[in-house]
Short mmCIF file of N, CA and C in Angstrom, two decimals:
data_model
loop_
_atom_site.label_atom_id
_atom_site.label_comp_id
_atom_site.label_asym_id
_atom_site.label_seq_id
_atom_site.Cartn_x
_atom_site.Cartn_y
_atom_site.Cartn_z
N MET A 6 0.78 -1.30 -0.28
CA MET A 6 -0.17 0.32 -0.15
C MET A 6 0.87 1.56 0.22
N THR A 7 0.65 1.92 -0.91
CA THR A 7 1.60 3.19 -0.95
C THR A 7 0.65 4.33 -0.69
N VAL A 8 1.72 5.18 0.88
CA VAL A 8 0.85 6.08 1.73
C VAL A 8 1.62 7.74 0.23
N PRO A 9 -0.25 8.49 0.46
CA PRO A 9 0.72 9.66 -0.76
C PRO A 9 1.26 10.72 0.52
N CYS A 10 2.25 11.03 -0.52
CA CYS A 10 3.35 12.11 0.40
C CYS A 10 2.50 13.59 0.19
N PRO A 11 3.02 14.39 1.02
CA PRO A 11 2.48 15.92 1.42
C PRO A 11 2.88 16.63 0.08
N GLY A 12 2.25 17.15 -0.59
CA GLY A 12 2.90 18.32 -1.61
C GLY A 12 3.15 19.62 -1.28
N PRO A 13 3.46 20.54 -2.37
CA PRO A 13 4.66 21.64 -1.63
C PRO A 13 3.03 22.43 -0.59
N SER A 14 4.16 23.41 -0.06
CA SER A 14 3.54 23.89 1.21
C SER A 14 3.40 25.43 0.76
N SER A 15 4.15 25.85 -0.45
CA SER A 15 3.66 26.96 -0.68
C SER A 15 2.91 27.40 -2.07
N PRO A 16 1.45 28.29 -2.32
CA PRO A 16 1.33 28.22 -3.93
C PRO A 16 2.48 28.86 -4.29
N ARG A 17 2.35 28.01 -5.79
CA ARG A 17 3.36 28.37 -6.55
C ARG A 17 2.39 28.01 -8.39
N PRO A 18 3.18 28.55 -9.36
CA PRO A 18 2.23 28.56 -10.52
C PRO A 18 2.74 26.87 -10.72
N LEU A 19 1.68 26.53 -11.37
CA LEU A 19 0.88 25.26 -12.05
C LEU A 19 2.35 24.10 -12.14
N ARG A 20 3.19 24.91 -13.44
CA ARG A 20 4.35 23.98 -13.54
C ARG A 20 5.15 23.66 -12.64
N SER A 21 5.88 24.64 -11.92
CA SER A 21 6.63 24.75 -10.96
C SER A 21 5.92 23.80 -9.72
N ALA A 22 4.70 23.88 -9.54
CA ALA A 22 4.69 22.90 -8.25
C ALA A 22 4.44 21.54 -8.97
N VAL A 23 4.13 21.57 -10.32
CA VAL A 23 4.45 19.74 -10.52
C VAL A 23 5.58 19.00 -10.52
N LEU A 24 6.43 20.15 -10.87
CA LEU A 24 7.80 20.23 -11.19
C LEU A 24 8.38 19.81 -9.60
N ALA A 25 8.06 20.22 -8.70
CA ALA A 25 8.46 20.13 -7.06
C ALA A 25 8.09 19.05 -6.54
N GLY A 26 6.85 18.86 -7.05
CA GLY A 26 5.91 17.75 -6.60
C GLY A 26 6.78 16.69 -7.28
N ALA A 27 6.75 16.03 -8.48
CA ALA A 27 7.86 15.40 -8.69
C ALA A 27 9.13 14.73 -8.21
N LEU A 28 9.95 15.89 -8.14
CA LEU A 28 11.01 15.85 -7.42
C LEU A 28 10.90 15.32 -5.65
N ALA A 29 9.88 15.95 -5.25
CA ALA A 29 9.93 15.48 -3.57
C ALA A 29 9.32 13.91 -4.01
N LEU A 30 8.55 13.78 -4.68
CA LEU A 30 8.40 12.00 -4.70
C LEU A 30 9.46 11.35 -5.00
N ALA A 31 10.36 11.66 -5.79
CA ALA A 31 11.52 10.85 -6.57
C ALA A 31 12.52 10.63 -5.24
N VAL A 32 12.57 12.10 -4.78
CA VAL A 32 13.61 12.24 -3.60
C VAL A 32 13.00 10.96 -2.18
N SER A 33 11.95 11.44 -1.73
CA SER A 33 11.34 10.65 -0.65
C SER A 33 10.92 9.35 -1.21
N GLY A 34 10.91 8.71 -2.23
CA GLY A 34 10.61 7.24 -2.41
C GLY A 34 8.85 7.03 -2.59
N CYS A 35 7.80 8.39 -2.24
CA CYS A 35 6.49 8.14 -2.10
C CYS A 35 5.88 8.34 -3.35
N GLY A 36 4.78 8.04 -3.67
CA GLY A 36 4.19 7.66 -4.63
C GLY A 36 3.81 6.53 -5.08
N PHE A 37 3.37 6.43 -6.53
CA PHE A 37 2.95 5.13 -7.12
C PHE A 37 3.56 3.92 -7.24
N PHE A 38 4.82 4.00 -7.31
CA PHE A 38 5.67 3.07 -7.21
C PHE A 38 6.91 3.48 -6.87
N THR A 39 7.75 2.23 -5.94
CA THR A 39 9.04 2.38 -5.55
C THR A 39 10.25 1.38 -6.41
N GLU A 40 11.54 1.93 -6.28
CA GLU A 40 12.81 1.93 -6.90
C GLU A 40 12.79 0.34 -6.43
N PRO A 41 13.64 -0.63 -6.76
CA PRO A 41 13.69 -2.14 -6.25
C PRO A 41 15.27 -1.50 -5.75
N ASP A 42 14.98 -2.61 -4.43
CA ASP A 42 16.43 -2.38 -3.81
C ASP A 42 17.41 -3.54 -4.29
N HIS A 43 18.64 -2.17 -4.84
CA HIS A 43 19.60 -3.20 -5.70
C HIS A 43 20.73 -3.75 -4.86
N ARG A 44 20.44 -3.52 -3.26
CA ARG A 44 21.80 -4.00 -2.38
C ARG A 44 22.05 -5.52 -2.34
N PRO A 45 23.12 -6.04 -2.45
CA PRO A 45 22.92 -7.80 -2.30
C PRO A 45 22.32 -7.98 -1.27
N ALA A 46 21.71 -9.05 -1.39
CA ALA A 46 20.62 -9.95 0.14
C ALA A 46 22.00 -10.78 0.36
N PRO A 47 21.97 -10.78 1.65
CA PRO A 47 23.17 -11.78 2.29
C PRO A 47 22.89 -12.65 2.29
N GLY A 48 23.58 -13.98 1.74
CA GLY A 48 23.69 -15.27 0.75
C GLY A 48 23.29 -16.10 2.00
N PRO A 49 22.09 -17.11 2.20
CA PRO A 49 22.70 -18.13 3.01
C PRO A 49 24.44 -19.07 3.28
N SER A 50 24.40 -19.90 4.05
CA SER A 50 25.69 -20.19 4.26
C SER A 50 25.60 -21.35 3.56
N PRO A 51 27.01 -21.75 2.96
CA PRO A 51 27.10 -23.17 2.24
C PRO A 51 26.79 -23.93 3.02
N ALA A 52 25.61 -24.67 1.77
CA ALA A 52 25.40 -26.23 2.85
C ALA A 52 26.35 -27.73 2.73
N LEU A 53 27.33 -27.20 2.09
CA LEU A 53 28.15 -28.45 1.93
C LEU A 53 29.59 -27.81 2.09
N ALA A 54 30.98 -28.00 2.39
CA ALA A 54 31.73 -27.66 2.93
C ALA A 54 32.52 -28.33 1.55
N VAL A 55 32.49 -26.90 0.42
CA VAL A 55 33.54 -27.32 -0.91
C VAL A 55 34.69 -26.38 -0.81
N PRO A 56 35.70 -27.21 -1.26
CA PRO A 56 37.06 -26.44 -1.22
C PRO A 56 37.08 -25.04 -1.94
N PRO A 57 37.75 -24.31 -1.42
CA PRO A 57 38.05 -23.25 -2.25
C PRO A 57 39.07 -23.02 -3.04
N ALA A 58 38.60 -22.36 -4.39
CA ALA A 58 39.57 -22.64 -5.49
C ALA A 58 40.70 -21.91 -5.41
N GLY A 59 41.70 -23.17 -6.16
CA GLY A 59 42.49 -23.28 -6.58
C GLY A 59 43.41 -23.77 -5.32
N ASP A 60 42.72 -23.91 -4.28
CA ASP A 60 43.44 -25.21 -2.99
C ASP A 60 43.44 -27.24 -3.72
N CYS A 61 44.11 -27.50 -3.00
CA CYS A 61 44.30 -29.08 -3.26
C CYS A 61 44.22 -29.54 -2.00
N PRO A 62 42.87 -30.97 -2.31
CA PRO A 62 42.56 -31.31 -1.50
C PRO A 62 43.43 -32.61 -0.76
N PRO A 63 43.39 -33.14 0.42
CA PRO A 63 43.97 -33.85 0.46
C PRO A 63 44.20 -35.18 -0.50
N SER A 64 43.36 -35.41 -1.51
CA SER A 64 43.28 -36.72 -2.27
C SER A 64 43.98 -36.15 -3.66
N GLY A 65 44.71 -35.23 -3.46
CA GLY A 65 45.63 -34.56 -4.07
C GLY A 65 45.71 -34.51 -5.67
N VAL A 66 43.92 -34.21 -6.03
CA VAL A 66 43.09 -34.06 -7.17
C VAL A 66 42.11 -33.03 -6.33
N ARG A 67 42.21 -31.80 -7.76
CA ARG A 67 41.02 -30.45 -7.77
C ARG A 67 40.03 -31.40 -9.03
N VAL A 68 38.72 -30.93 -8.70
CA VAL A 68 37.72 -31.11 -9.58
C VAL A 68 36.81 -29.25 -9.90
N ASP A 69 37.13 -29.21 -10.89
CA ASP A 69 36.30 -27.68 -11.12
C ASP A 69 35.30 -27.91 -12.11
N ALA A 70 33.84 -27.27 -12.23
CA ALA A 70 32.93 -27.37 -13.38
C ALA A 70 32.93 -26.08 -14.00
N GLY A 71 32.75 -25.85 -15.37
CA GLY A 71 32.63 -24.85 -15.83
C GLY A 71 31.14 -24.31 -16.28
N ARG A 72 31.22 -23.22 -16.97
CA ARG A 72 29.64 -23.23 -16.83
C ARG A 72 29.03 -23.76 -17.52
N VAL A 73 27.41 -23.77 -17.95
CA VAL A 73 26.42 -24.58 -18.20
C VAL A 73 26.27 -23.44 -19.88
N ASP A 74 26.39 -24.81 -20.70
CA ASP A 74 26.27 -24.40 -21.95
C ASP A 74 25.18 -24.99 -23.07
N GLY A 75 24.16 -24.09 -23.86
CA GLY A 75 22.50 -25.08 -23.74
C GLY A 75 22.23 -24.27 -25.16
N ALA A 76 21.50 -25.26 -25.58
CA ALA A 76 21.19 -25.14 -27.12
C ALA A 76 19.65 -25.98 -27.08
N MET A 77 18.51 -25.35 -27.74
CA MET A 77 17.71 -26.44 -28.01
C MET A 77 17.29 -27.51 -26.85
N GLY A 78 17.28 -27.38 -25.63
CA GLY A 78 16.54 -27.95 -24.51
C GLY A 78 18.36 -28.85 -23.93
N LEU A 79 19.41 -28.61 -24.51
CA LEU A 79 20.20 -29.57 -24.06
C LEU A 79 21.26 -29.02 -23.69
N ARG A 80 21.82 -29.67 -22.36
CA ARG A 80 22.58 -28.59 -21.77
C ARG A 80 23.74 -29.38 -21.83
N ALA A 81 25.37 -28.42 -21.47
CA ALA A 81 26.28 -29.27 -21.29
C ALA A 81 27.18 -28.63 -20.45
N MET A 82 28.51 -29.05 -19.26
CA MET A 82 28.88 -28.48 -18.63
C MET A 82 29.94 -29.29 -18.41
N SER A 83 31.58 -28.75 -18.55
CA SER A 83 32.99 -29.62 -18.33
C SER A 83 33.51 -29.81 -17.10
N LEU A 84 33.48 -30.43 -16.47
CA LEU A 84 35.10 -31.38 -15.51
C LEU A 84 36.12 -31.55 -15.86
N THR A 85 36.82 -30.62 -14.88
CA THR A 85 38.06 -30.60 -14.71
C THR A 85 38.58 -30.86 -13.59
N LEU A 86 39.98 -32.01 -14.18
CA LEU A 86 40.28 -32.83 -12.98
C LEU A 86 42.06 -32.43 -13.15
N THR A 87 42.03 -32.01 -11.74
CA THR A 87 43.75 -31.71 -12.11
C THR A 87 44.33 -32.06 -10.62
N ASN A 88 45.90 -32.59 -11.41
CA ASN A 88 46.41 -33.25 -10.15
C ASN A 88 47.34 -32.30 -9.51
N CYS A 89 47.36 -31.79 -8.55
CA CYS A 89 47.72 -31.04 -7.53
C CYS A 89 48.63 -31.56 -6.79
N SER A 90 49.01 -32.71 -7.14
CA SER A 90 49.79 -33.09 -5.78
C SER A 90 51.46 -33.20 -6.28
N GLU A 91 52.18 -33.80 -5.90
CA GLU A 91 53.33 -33.96 -6.47
C GLU A 91 53.94 -35.08 -7.12
N ARG A 92 52.72 -36.10 -7.04
CA ARG A 92 53.02 -37.56 -7.95
C ARG A 92 52.26 -37.64 -8.65
N PRO A 93 52.57 -38.61 -9.93
CA PRO A 93 51.81 -39.02 -11.13
C PRO A 93 50.49 -39.55 -10.41
N TYR A 94 49.01 -39.33 -11.22
CA TYR A 94 47.83 -39.90 -11.24
C TYR A 94 47.49 -40.48 -11.95
N ARG A 95 47.04 -41.56 -12.16
CA ARG A 95 46.87 -42.45 -12.83
C ARG A 95 45.23 -42.51 -13.13
N VAL A 96 44.80 -42.30 -14.50
CA VAL A 96 43.38 -41.72 -14.70
C VAL A 96 42.76 -42.99 -15.86
N ASN A 97 41.54 -43.65 -15.41
CA ASN A 97 40.82 -44.68 -16.54
C ASN A 97 39.72 -44.68 -15.99
N GLY A 98 38.28 -44.49 -16.96
CA GLY A 98 37.65 -44.24 -17.20
C GLY A 98 36.54 -43.27 -16.65
N TYR A 99 35.64 -43.42 -16.23
CA TYR A 99 34.34 -42.04 -16.00
C TYR A 99 34.34 -41.26 -14.69
N PRO A 100 34.03 -40.26 -14.54
CA PRO A 100 33.78 -39.62 -13.16
C PRO A 100 31.82 -40.39 -12.91
N SER A 101 31.96 -40.38 -11.58
CA SER A 101 30.64 -40.71 -10.97
C SER A 101 30.05 -39.86 -10.28
N VAL A 102 29.10 -38.87 -10.77
CA VAL A 102 28.46 -37.58 -10.20
C VAL A 102 27.07 -37.99 -9.66
N ARG A 103 26.84 -37.12 -8.57
CA ARG A 103 25.57 -36.82 -7.82
C ARG A 103 25.04 -35.45 -7.74
N VAL A 104 23.69 -35.21 -8.38
CA VAL A 104 23.15 -33.29 -8.37
C VAL A 104 22.54 -33.76 -7.56
N LEU A 105 23.03 -32.17 -6.38
CA LEU A 105 22.66 -32.23 -5.24
C LEU A 105 22.00 -30.67 -5.20
N ASP A 106 20.72 -30.99 -4.10
CA ASP A 106 19.99 -29.67 -3.87
C ASP A 106 20.66 -28.41 -3.15
N GLU A 107 20.52 -27.29 -2.98
CA GLU A 107 20.98 -26.34 -2.13
C GLU A 107 21.27 -26.66 -0.88
N LYS A 108 20.58 -27.60 -0.31
CA LYS A 108 21.02 -28.01 1.28
C LYS A 108 21.91 -28.97 1.47
N GLY A 109 21.93 -30.20 -0.12
CA GLY A 109 23.64 -30.93 -0.27
C GLY A 109 22.45 -32.06 -0.26
N ALA A 110 21.01 -32.31 -0.34
CA ALA A 110 20.84 -33.81 -0.56
C ALA A 110 20.68 -33.86 -2.03
N PRO A 111 20.29 -35.64 -2.73
CA PRO A 111 20.20 -35.85 -3.71
C PRO A 111 19.11 -35.22 -4.18
N LEU A 112 19.24 -34.73 -5.86
CA LEU A 112 17.93 -34.34 -6.87
C LEU A 112 16.86 -35.71 -6.71
N THR A 113 15.93 -35.40 -6.57
CA THR A 113 14.82 -36.94 -6.69
C THR A 113 15.00 -37.67 -8.15
N GLY A 114 15.57 -38.55 -8.39
CA GLY A 114 14.98 -39.33 -9.67
C GLY A 114 16.56 -38.82 -10.51
N VAL A 115 17.47 -38.21 -10.75
CA VAL A 115 18.37 -37.90 -11.35
C VAL A 115 19.64 -38.71 -11.16
N ARG A 116 19.65 -39.65 -11.97
CA ARG A 116 20.80 -40.73 -12.16
C ARG A 116 21.73 -40.15 -13.53
N THR A 117 22.87 -40.29 -13.20
CA THR A 117 23.66 -40.45 -13.74
C THR A 117 24.42 -41.98 -14.38
N VAL A 118 24.65 -41.78 -15.76
CA VAL A 118 24.95 -42.57 -16.93
C VAL A 118 26.21 -42.48 -17.23
N GLN A 119 27.11 -43.51 -17.50
CA GLN A 119 28.14 -43.90 -18.25
C GLN A 119 28.10 -43.35 -20.05
N GLY A 120 28.74 -42.66 -20.83
CA GLY A 120 28.59 -42.74 -22.02
C GLY A 120 27.06 -41.59 -21.79
N THR A 121 27.21 -41.02 -23.21
CA THR A 121 25.98 -40.33 -24.00
C THR A 121 24.53 -40.34 -24.80
N ASP A 122 24.41 -41.97 -24.34
CA ASP A 122 23.46 -42.79 -25.72
C ASP A 122 22.15 -42.29 -24.64
N LYS A 123 22.02 -41.81 -23.65
CA LYS A 123 20.81 -41.88 -23.07
C LYS A 123 20.23 -40.05 -22.80
N VAL A 124 20.70 -39.38 -23.53
CA VAL A 124 20.86 -38.44 -23.78
C VAL A 124 20.22 -37.43 -24.76
N PRO A 125 19.07 -37.69 -25.05
CA PRO A 125 18.72 -37.30 -26.78
C PRO A 125 19.48 -36.00 -27.07
N MET A 126 20.46 -36.37 -28.51
CA MET A 126 20.97 -34.90 -28.97
C MET A 126 22.06 -34.49 -28.66
N ALA A 127 22.92 -35.48 -27.66
CA ALA A 127 24.50 -35.03 -27.16
C ALA A 127 25.43 -35.55 -27.71
N PRO A 128 26.45 -35.29 -28.06
CA PRO A 128 27.33 -35.97 -28.84
C PRO A 128 27.86 -36.92 -28.28
N GLU A 129 28.78 -37.79 -29.17
CA GLU A 129 28.88 -39.10 -28.77
C GLU A 129 30.00 -39.05 -28.26
N ASP A 130 30.31 -40.17 -27.28
CA ASP A 130 31.01 -40.30 -25.80
C ASP A 130 32.48 -41.24 -26.57
N PRO A 131 33.78 -40.43 -26.70
CA PRO A 131 34.69 -40.93 -27.32
C PRO A 131 35.24 -42.75 -26.55
N GLY A 132 34.75 -43.03 -25.31
CA GLY A 132 35.60 -43.76 -24.42
C GLY A 132 36.31 -43.61 -23.60
N ALA A 133 36.54 -44.64 -23.19
CA ALA A 133 37.52 -44.40 -22.04
C ALA A 133 38.70 -45.19 -22.52
N GLU A 134 39.96 -44.51 -22.22
CA GLU A 134 41.38 -44.94 -22.21
C GLU A 134 42.12 -44.36 -21.01
N PRO A 135 42.96 -45.25 -20.72
CA PRO A 135 43.81 -45.25 -19.59
C PRO A 135 44.97 -43.89 -19.73
N PHE A 136 45.38 -42.86 -18.90
CA PHE A 136 46.74 -42.44 -19.20
C PHE A 136 46.63 -42.18 -17.82
N THR A 137 48.05 -40.89 -17.55
CA THR A 137 48.60 -40.86 -16.47
C THR A 137 48.84 -38.99 -16.36
N LEU A 138 48.33 -38.50 -15.20
CA LEU A 138 48.40 -36.50 -15.18
C LEU A 138 49.57 -36.72 -14.52
N SER A 139 50.44 -35.89 -14.79
CA SER A 139 51.91 -35.23 -13.91
C SER A 139 51.19 -34.57 -13.15
N PRO A 140 52.22 -34.38 -12.09
CA PRO A 140 51.72 -32.78 -11.36
C PRO A 140 51.43 -31.64 -12.18
N GLY A 141 50.18 -31.23 -11.92
CA GLY A 141 50.31 -29.81 -12.92
C GLY A 141 49.44 -30.15 -14.12
N GLU A 142 49.13 -31.41 -14.29
CA GLU A 142 48.25 -31.27 -16.00
C GLU A 142 46.73 -31.74 -15.08
N SER A 143 45.76 -31.56 -16.11
CA SER A 143 44.47 -31.83 -15.98
C SER A 143 44.31 -32.72 -17.20
N ALA A 144 42.67 -33.68 -17.03
CA ALA A 144 41.86 -33.75 -17.49
C ALA A 144 40.45 -33.26 -17.73
N SER A 145 39.68 -33.66 -18.79
CA SER A 145 38.55 -33.32 -18.86
C SER A 145 37.77 -33.97 -19.38
N ALA A 146 36.15 -33.74 -18.34
CA ALA A 146 35.43 -35.10 -18.92
C ALA A 146 33.86 -33.87 -18.97
N ALA A 147 32.89 -34.06 -19.98
CA ALA A 147 31.66 -33.15 -19.99
C ALA A 147 30.36 -34.22 -19.41
N LEU A 148 29.48 -33.24 -19.05
CA LEU A 148 28.15 -33.48 -18.81
C LEU A 148 27.54 -33.21 -19.59
N TYR A 149 26.15 -34.27 -19.67
CA TYR A 149 25.05 -33.65 -20.52
C TYR A 149 23.69 -33.89 -20.14
N TRP A 150 22.70 -33.57 -20.55
CA TRP A 150 21.52 -33.45 -19.89
C TRP A 150 20.74 -32.23 -20.61
N ARG A 151 19.08 -33.30 -20.76
CA ARG A 151 18.03 -32.53 -20.66
C ARG A 151 17.59 -31.58 -19.76
N MET A 152 17.10 -29.61 -20.62
CA MET A 152 16.70 -29.12 -19.29
C MET A 152 15.66 -29.85 -18.38
N ALA A 153 15.59 -29.40 -17.33
CA ALA A 153 13.86 -29.62 -16.93
C ALA A 153 13.57 -28.44 -15.82
N ALA A 154 13.00 -28.37 -14.90
CA ALA A 154 12.40 -27.44 -13.67
C ALA A 154 13.16 -27.30 -12.81
N GLU A 155 13.77 -28.34 -12.07
CA GLU A 155 14.76 -28.16 -10.94
C GLU A 155 15.88 -27.91 -10.84
N ASN A 156 16.40 -27.02 -10.13
CA ASN A 156 17.66 -27.06 -9.83
C ASN A 156 18.89 -27.40 -9.19
N GLY A 157 19.96 -28.24 -9.63
CA GLY A 157 21.14 -28.69 -9.04
C GLY A 157 21.93 -27.84 -8.55
N THR A 158 22.23 -27.17 -7.53
CA THR A 158 23.52 -26.56 -6.82
C THR A 158 24.47 -27.26 -6.79
N TYR A 159 24.99 -28.61 -5.81
CA TYR A 159 25.91 -28.97 -5.84
C TYR A 159 26.37 -29.83 -7.10
N LEU A 160 27.39 -30.23 -7.19
CA LEU A 160 27.70 -31.85 -7.71
C LEU A 160 28.93 -32.59 -6.55
N ARG A 161 28.63 -33.96 -6.68
CA ARG A 161 29.52 -34.90 -5.87
C ARG A 161 29.79 -35.49 -6.88
N VAL A 162 31.51 -35.47 -6.81
CA VAL A 162 32.02 -36.29 -7.66
C VAL A 162 33.02 -37.00 -7.34
N VAL A 163 33.20 -38.34 -7.87
CA VAL A 163 34.22 -39.33 -7.84
C VAL A 163 34.59 -39.28 -8.91
N PRO A 164 36.29 -38.75 -9.23
CA PRO A 164 37.34 -39.25 -9.87
C PRO A 164 37.21 -40.10 -10.80
N GLN A 165 37.27 -41.42 -10.00
CA GLN A 165 37.04 -42.90 -10.63
C GLN A 165 36.42 -43.97 -9.44
N LYS A 166 36.19 -45.04 -9.85
CA LYS A 166 36.12 -45.88 -8.94
C LYS A 166 37.31 -45.79 -8.13
N GLY A 167 36.96 -46.32 -6.84
CA GLY A 167 37.82 -46.12 -5.49
C GLY A 167 38.71 -45.08 -4.90
N ARG A 168 37.94 -44.05 -5.82
CA ARG A 168 38.56 -42.56 -4.93
C ARG A 168 37.30 -41.71 -4.58
N ALA A 169 38.28 -40.69 -3.40
CA ALA A 169 37.58 -40.38 -2.45
C ALA A 169 36.40 -39.03 -3.39
N SER A 170 35.31 -39.06 -2.87
CA SER A 170 34.42 -37.92 -3.19
C SER A 170 34.73 -36.44 -3.41
N VAL A 171 34.27 -35.47 -4.09
CA VAL A 171 34.98 -34.53 -3.75
C VAL A 171 33.41 -33.24 -4.20
N ASP A 172 33.17 -32.45 -3.48
CA ASP A 172 32.25 -31.93 -3.60
C ASP A 172 31.90 -30.02 -4.90
N VAL A 173 31.43 -29.97 -5.30
CA VAL A 173 31.67 -29.32 -6.59
C VAL A 173 30.71 -28.03 -6.69
N ARG A 174 30.65 -26.96 -6.53
CA ARG A 174 29.64 -26.04 -6.62
C ARG A 174 29.86 -25.32 -7.88
N PRO A 175 29.17 -25.57 -8.38
CA PRO A 175 29.57 -24.88 -10.06
C PRO A 175 29.10 -23.87 -10.15
N PRO A 176 30.01 -22.42 -10.82
CA PRO A 176 29.06 -20.97 -11.15
C PRO A 176 27.93 -21.04 -11.63
N GLU A 177 27.50 -22.30 -11.90
CA GLU A 177 25.80 -22.16 -12.44
C GLU A 177 25.07 -23.22 -11.99
N THR A 178 23.65 -22.74 -11.35
CA THR A 178 23.17 -24.29 -11.13
C THR A 178 22.95 -25.21 -12.59
N LEU A 179 22.40 -26.48 -12.11
CA LEU A 179 21.85 -27.19 -13.65
C LEU A 179 20.42 -27.54 -13.48
N ASP A 180 19.69 -27.39 -14.70
CA ASP A 180 18.33 -27.40 -14.54
C ASP A 180 17.78 -28.81 -15.19
N ILE A 181 18.26 -30.11 -13.97
CA ILE A 181 18.18 -31.16 -14.26
C ILE A 181 17.16 -31.63 -13.57
N GLY A 182 16.44 -31.44 -12.54
CA GLY A 182 15.58 -32.26 -11.96
C GLY A 182 14.40 -31.93 -12.48
N PRO A 183 13.46 -32.51 -11.62
CA PRO A 183 13.47 -33.74 -10.97
C PRO A 183 13.37 -35.22 -11.16
N GLU A 184 13.35 -35.24 -12.59
CA GLU A 184 13.51 -36.84 -13.06
C GLU A 184 14.57 -36.14 -14.48
N ASN A 185 15.32 -37.00 -14.12
CA ASN A 185 16.05 -36.83 -15.59
C ASN A 185 17.61 -37.79 -15.46
N THR A 186 18.45 -37.64 -16.52
CA THR A 186 19.51 -38.70 -16.99
C THR A 186 20.66 -37.51 -17.31
N LEU A 187 21.77 -37.95 -16.48
CA LEU A 187 22.98 -37.25 -16.61
C LEU A 187 23.88 -38.11 -17.29
N GLY A 188 24.22 -37.57 -18.57
CA GLY A 188 25.25 -38.49 -18.88
C GLY A 188 26.54 -38.02 -19.17
N THR A 189 27.37 -38.59 -18.82
CA THR A 189 28.78 -38.37 -18.58
C THR A 189 29.77 -39.04 -19.28
N THR A 190 31.18 -38.12 -19.97
CA THR A 190 32.07 -38.78 -20.86
C THR A 190 32.74 -39.06 -20.40
N ALA A 191 33.78 -40.08 -20.74
CA ALA A 191 34.87 -40.09 -20.12
C ALA A 191 36.36 -39.59 -19.95
N TRP A 192 36.94 -39.56 -18.86
CA TRP A 192 38.23 -38.56 -18.64
C TRP A 192 39.24 -38.67 -19.83
N ALA A 193 39.15 -37.41 -20.58
CA ALA A 193 40.43 -37.09 -21.49
C ALA A 193 41.43 -35.91 -21.49
N SER A 194 42.96 -36.62 -21.34
CA SER A 194 43.67 -35.57 -21.19
C SER A 194 43.74 -34.61 -21.47
N ALA A 195 43.90 -33.43 -21.03
CA ALA A 195 43.62 -31.71 -21.11
C ALA A 195 44.78 -31.71 -21.37
N SER A 196 45.74 -31.58 -21.22
CA SER A 196 47.69 -31.44 -21.57
C SER A 196 48.12 -31.18 -22.96
N VAL A 197 48.67 -30.18 -23.18
CA VAL A 197 49.17 -30.32 -24.51
C VAL A 197 50.56 -31.05 -24.59
N SER A 198 50.28 -32.04 -25.62
CA SER A 198 51.80 -32.73 -26.07
C SER A 198 52.48 -31.68 -26.38
#
């Protein structure tokens, strides 16, 4: 409900009165509309302990997620696996990924599959081949899904079977839930030969 503002207190010509009234309304915030508040709202505390960007977790590998790219309902995101340890890291296979909501709970019905066959219009997965990442080298994998209504906020990534999981907060949410399939490509060396 808008509270009317008082008008000018002294008689003036009509034009001056209208201008003074408009100025008073604009300055005081009174009137028929209000300017939206552009101050950043305090954000909620993160639900998961996500390693800060650039830190090397105890596992010796860091996982980073790229931005979402999309066209005609198909979505794509890259994952980067970086060996931040001082010893070689053997890679063979696919990342295992779970999509989590803003509270850190898995999104209902979202399942991850190896390869891209179950995601319509996704590019073909080249398949897995073993390789070794030297310290400082990276590998990449791609995630593909079809657009849906519920957003995923976090990813829980197991780089490969038998390794520890890492929680990642991508720069953008994944519009993937509630029932959907997330296809992954195999890790491929991103290092320049």
